PDB file of C-alpha atoms in Angstrom:
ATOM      1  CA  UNK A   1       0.000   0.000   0.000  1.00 59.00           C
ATOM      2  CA  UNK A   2       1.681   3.180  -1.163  1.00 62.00           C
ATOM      3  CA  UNK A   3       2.260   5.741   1.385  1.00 72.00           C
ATOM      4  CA  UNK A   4       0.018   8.352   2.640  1.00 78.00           C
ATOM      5  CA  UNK A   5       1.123  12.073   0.617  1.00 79.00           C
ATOM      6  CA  UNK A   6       0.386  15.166   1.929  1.00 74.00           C
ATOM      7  CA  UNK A   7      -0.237  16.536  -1.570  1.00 74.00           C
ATOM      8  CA  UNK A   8      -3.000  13.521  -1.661  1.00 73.00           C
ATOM      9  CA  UNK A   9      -5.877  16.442   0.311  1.00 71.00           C
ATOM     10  CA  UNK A  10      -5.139  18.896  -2.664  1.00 71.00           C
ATOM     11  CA  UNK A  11      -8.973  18.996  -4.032  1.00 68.00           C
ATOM     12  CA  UNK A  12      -8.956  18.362  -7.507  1.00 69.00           C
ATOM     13  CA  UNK A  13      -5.781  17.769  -7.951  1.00 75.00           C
ATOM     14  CA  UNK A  14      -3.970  14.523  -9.652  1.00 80.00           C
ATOM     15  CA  UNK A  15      -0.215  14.437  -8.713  1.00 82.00           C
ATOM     16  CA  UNK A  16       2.200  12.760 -11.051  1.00 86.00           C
ATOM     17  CA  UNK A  17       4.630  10.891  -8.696  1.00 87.00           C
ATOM     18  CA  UNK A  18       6.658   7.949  -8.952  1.00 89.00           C
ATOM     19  CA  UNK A  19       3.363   6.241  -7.687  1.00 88.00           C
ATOM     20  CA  UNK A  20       1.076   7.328 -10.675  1.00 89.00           C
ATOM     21  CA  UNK A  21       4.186   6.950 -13.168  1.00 90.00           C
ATOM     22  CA  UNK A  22       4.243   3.057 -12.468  1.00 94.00           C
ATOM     23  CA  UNK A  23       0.447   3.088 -12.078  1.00 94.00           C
ATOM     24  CA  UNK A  24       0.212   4.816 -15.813  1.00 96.00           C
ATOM     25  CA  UNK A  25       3.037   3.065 -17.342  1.00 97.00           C
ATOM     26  CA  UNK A  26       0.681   1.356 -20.296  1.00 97.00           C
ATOM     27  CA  UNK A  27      -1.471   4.220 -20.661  1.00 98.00           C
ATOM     28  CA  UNK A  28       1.520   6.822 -21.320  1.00 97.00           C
ATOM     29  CA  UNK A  29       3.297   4.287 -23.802  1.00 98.00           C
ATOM     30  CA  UNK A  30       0.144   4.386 -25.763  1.00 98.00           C
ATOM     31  CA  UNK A  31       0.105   8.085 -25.535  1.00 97.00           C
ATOM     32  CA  UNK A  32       3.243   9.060 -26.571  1.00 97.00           C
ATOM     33  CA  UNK A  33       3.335   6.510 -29.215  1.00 98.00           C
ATOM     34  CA  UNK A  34       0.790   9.050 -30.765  1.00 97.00           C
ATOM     35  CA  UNK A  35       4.353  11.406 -31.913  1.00 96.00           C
ATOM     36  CA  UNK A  36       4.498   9.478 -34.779  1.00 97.00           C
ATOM     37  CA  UNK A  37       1.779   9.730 -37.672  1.00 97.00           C
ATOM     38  CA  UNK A  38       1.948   5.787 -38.352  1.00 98.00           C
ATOM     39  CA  UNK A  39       0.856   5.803 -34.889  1.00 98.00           C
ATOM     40  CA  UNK A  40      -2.154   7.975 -35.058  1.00 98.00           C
ATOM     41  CA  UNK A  41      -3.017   6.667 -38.922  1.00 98.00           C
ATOM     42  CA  UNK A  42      -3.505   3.061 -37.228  1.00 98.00           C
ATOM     43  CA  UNK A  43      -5.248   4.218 -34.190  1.00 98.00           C
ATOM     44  CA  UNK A  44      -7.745   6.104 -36.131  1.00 97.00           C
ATOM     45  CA  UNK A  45      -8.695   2.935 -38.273  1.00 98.00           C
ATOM     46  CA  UNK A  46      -9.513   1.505 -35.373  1.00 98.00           C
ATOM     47  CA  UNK A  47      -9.133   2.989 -31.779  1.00 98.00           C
ATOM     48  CA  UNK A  48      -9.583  -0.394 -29.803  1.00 98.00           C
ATOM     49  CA  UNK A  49      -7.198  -2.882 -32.007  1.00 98.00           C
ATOM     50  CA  UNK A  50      -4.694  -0.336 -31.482  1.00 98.00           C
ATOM     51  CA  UNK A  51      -5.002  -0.396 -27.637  1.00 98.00           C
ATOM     52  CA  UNK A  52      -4.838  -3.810 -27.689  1.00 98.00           C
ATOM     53  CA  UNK A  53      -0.724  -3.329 -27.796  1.00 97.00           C
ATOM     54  CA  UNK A  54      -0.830  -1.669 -24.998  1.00 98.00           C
ATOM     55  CA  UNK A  55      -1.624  -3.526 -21.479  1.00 97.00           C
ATOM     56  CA  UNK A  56      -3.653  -1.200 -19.877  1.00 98.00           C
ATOM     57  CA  UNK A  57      -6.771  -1.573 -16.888  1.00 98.00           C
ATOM     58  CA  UNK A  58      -9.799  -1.609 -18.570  1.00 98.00           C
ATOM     59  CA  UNK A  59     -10.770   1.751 -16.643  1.00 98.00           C
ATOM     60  CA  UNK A  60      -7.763   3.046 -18.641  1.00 98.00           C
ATOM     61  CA  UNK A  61      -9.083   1.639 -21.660  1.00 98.00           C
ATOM     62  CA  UNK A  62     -12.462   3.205 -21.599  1.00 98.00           C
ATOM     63  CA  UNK A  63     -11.114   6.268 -20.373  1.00 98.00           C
ATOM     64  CA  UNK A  64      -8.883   6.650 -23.675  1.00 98.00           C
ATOM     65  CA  UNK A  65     -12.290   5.797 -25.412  1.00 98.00           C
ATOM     66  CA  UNK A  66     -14.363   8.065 -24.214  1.00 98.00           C
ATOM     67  CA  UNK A  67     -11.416  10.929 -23.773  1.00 97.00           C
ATOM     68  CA  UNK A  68     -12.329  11.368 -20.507  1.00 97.00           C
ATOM     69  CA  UNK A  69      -9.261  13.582 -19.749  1.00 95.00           C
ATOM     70  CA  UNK A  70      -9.294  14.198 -16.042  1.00 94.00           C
ATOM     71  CA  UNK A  71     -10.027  10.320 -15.478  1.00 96.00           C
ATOM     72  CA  UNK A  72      -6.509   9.518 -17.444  1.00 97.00           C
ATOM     73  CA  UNK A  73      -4.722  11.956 -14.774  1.00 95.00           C
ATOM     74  CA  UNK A  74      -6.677  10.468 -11.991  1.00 93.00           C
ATOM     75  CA  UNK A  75      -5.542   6.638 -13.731  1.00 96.00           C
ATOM     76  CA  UNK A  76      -1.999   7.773 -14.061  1.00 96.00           C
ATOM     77  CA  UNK A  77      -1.688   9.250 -16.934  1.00 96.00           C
ATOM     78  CA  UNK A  78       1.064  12.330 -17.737  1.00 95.00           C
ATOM     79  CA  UNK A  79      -0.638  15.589 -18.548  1.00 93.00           C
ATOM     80  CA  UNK A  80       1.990  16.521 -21.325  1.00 93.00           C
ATOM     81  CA  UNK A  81       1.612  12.589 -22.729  1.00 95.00           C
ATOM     82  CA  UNK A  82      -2.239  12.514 -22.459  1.00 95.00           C
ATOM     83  CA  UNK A  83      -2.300  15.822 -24.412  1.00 95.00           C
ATOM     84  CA  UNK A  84      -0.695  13.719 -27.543  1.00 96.00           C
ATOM     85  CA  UNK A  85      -4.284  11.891 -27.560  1.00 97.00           C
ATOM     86  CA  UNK A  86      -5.284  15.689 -27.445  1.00 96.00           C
ATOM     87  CA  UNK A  87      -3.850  16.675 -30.077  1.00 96.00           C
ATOM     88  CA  UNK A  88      -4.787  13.615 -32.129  1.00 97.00           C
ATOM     89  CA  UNK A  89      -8.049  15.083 -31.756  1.00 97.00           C
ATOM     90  CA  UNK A  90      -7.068  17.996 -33.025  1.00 96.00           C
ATOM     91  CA  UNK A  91      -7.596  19.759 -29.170  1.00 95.00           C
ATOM     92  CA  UNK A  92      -4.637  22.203 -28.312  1.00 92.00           C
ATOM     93  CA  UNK A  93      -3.387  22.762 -24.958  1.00 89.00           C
ATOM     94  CA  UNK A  94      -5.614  25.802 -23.926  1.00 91.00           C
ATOM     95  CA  UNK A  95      -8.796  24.046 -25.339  1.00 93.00           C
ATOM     96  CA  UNK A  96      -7.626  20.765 -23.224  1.00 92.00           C
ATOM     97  CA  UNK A  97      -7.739  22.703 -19.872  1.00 88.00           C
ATOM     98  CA  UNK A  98     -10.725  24.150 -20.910  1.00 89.00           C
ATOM     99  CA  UNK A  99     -12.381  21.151 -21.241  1.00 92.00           C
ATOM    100  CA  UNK A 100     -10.777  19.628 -18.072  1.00 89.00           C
ATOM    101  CA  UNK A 101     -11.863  22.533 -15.855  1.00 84.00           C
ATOM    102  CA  UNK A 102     -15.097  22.306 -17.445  1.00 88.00           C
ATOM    103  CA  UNK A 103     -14.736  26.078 -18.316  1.00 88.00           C
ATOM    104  CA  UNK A 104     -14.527  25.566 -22.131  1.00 90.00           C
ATOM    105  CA  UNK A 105     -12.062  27.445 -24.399  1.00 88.00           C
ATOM    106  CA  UNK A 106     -13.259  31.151 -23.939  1.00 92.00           C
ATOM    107  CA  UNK A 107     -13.895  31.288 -20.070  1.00 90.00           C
ATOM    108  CA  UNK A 108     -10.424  29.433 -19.298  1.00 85.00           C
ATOM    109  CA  UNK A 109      -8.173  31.666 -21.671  1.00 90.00           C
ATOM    110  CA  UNK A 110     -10.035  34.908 -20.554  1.00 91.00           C
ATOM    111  CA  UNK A 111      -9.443  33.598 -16.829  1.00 87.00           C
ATOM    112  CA  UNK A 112      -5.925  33.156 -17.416  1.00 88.00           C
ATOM    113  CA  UNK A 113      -5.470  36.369 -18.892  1.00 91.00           C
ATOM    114  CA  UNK A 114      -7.054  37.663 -16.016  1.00 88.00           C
ATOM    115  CA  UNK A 115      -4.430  36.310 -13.602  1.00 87.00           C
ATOM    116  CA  UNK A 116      -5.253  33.078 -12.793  1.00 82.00           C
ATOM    117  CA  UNK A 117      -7.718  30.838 -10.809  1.00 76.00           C
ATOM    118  CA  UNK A 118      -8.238  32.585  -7.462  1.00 73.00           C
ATOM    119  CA  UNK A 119      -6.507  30.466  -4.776  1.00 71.00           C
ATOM    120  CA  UNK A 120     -10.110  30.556  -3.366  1.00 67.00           C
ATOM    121  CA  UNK A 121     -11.856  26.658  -3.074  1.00 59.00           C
ATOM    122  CA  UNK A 122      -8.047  25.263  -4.178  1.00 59.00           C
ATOM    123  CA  UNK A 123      -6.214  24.887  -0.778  1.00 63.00           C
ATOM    124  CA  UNK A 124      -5.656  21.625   1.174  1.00 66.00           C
ATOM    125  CA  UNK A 125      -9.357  20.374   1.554  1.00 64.00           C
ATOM    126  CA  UNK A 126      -8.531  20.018   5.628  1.00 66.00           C
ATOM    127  CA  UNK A 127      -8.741  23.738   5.547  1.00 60.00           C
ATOM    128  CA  UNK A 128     -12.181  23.804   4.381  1.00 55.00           C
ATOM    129  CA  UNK A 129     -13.412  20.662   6.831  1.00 63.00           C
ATOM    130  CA  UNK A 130     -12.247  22.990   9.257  1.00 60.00           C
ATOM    131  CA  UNK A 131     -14.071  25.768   8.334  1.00 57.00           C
ATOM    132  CA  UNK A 132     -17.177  24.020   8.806  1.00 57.00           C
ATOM    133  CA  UNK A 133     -16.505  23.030  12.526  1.00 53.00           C
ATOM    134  CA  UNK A 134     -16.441  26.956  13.533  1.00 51.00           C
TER     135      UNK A 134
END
């Protein structure tokens, strides 16, 4: 049983440690094998003979099916590998976080030009249990 991780109470938030690297292994082989245009010509004939080279959980598996992007993080996969199967869709990197924050496109870029996501709602979820016993 891996180790308890402070980091673990950030709400939200997937961290890519040595943990999820082994846990992801599969899933970020198939990813980045997505560089090469052989690659992606042969996974777009057929998405799911194409995974089949790749031994990943089923969750994983369905997850790359159904490009559920924040489930890949959550499952292990790398942010900058997961945003090859991005890009094989033909998402860039601001339209991937704008999907992921579930902010779309517009709303995420004009945020970010803004400044930022207030630090508001995205400290250590403790913080806010505590809150509540006041």
């Amino acid at each position: 049983m891996p180790l308890k991780k402070d980091y673990e109470d950030i709400p939200g938030t997937f961290i890519f440690d040595a943990d999820k690297g082994r846990e992801g292994y599969q899933l970020n082989q198939f990813c980045i094998s997505l560089r090469l245009q052989k690659n992606r010509d042969t996974f777009g004939e057929n998405e799911e003979a194409y995974l089949d080279n790749y031994k990943m959980t089923a969750e994983q598996r369905q997850a790359v099916l159904d490009r559920d992007w924040n489930r890949l993080l959550e499952l292990g996969g790398n942010i900058y590998y997961t945003s090859k199967l991005a890009a094989n869709d033909g998402i860039n990197f601001q339209q991937l976080a704008g999907l992921m924050t579930g902010m779309g496109n517009e709303a995420y870029r004009a945020m970010m030009v803004a400044g930022g996501r207030s630090p508001e709602g995205n400290r250590y979820q403790s913080e806010w249990d505590e809150k509540g016993d006041e």
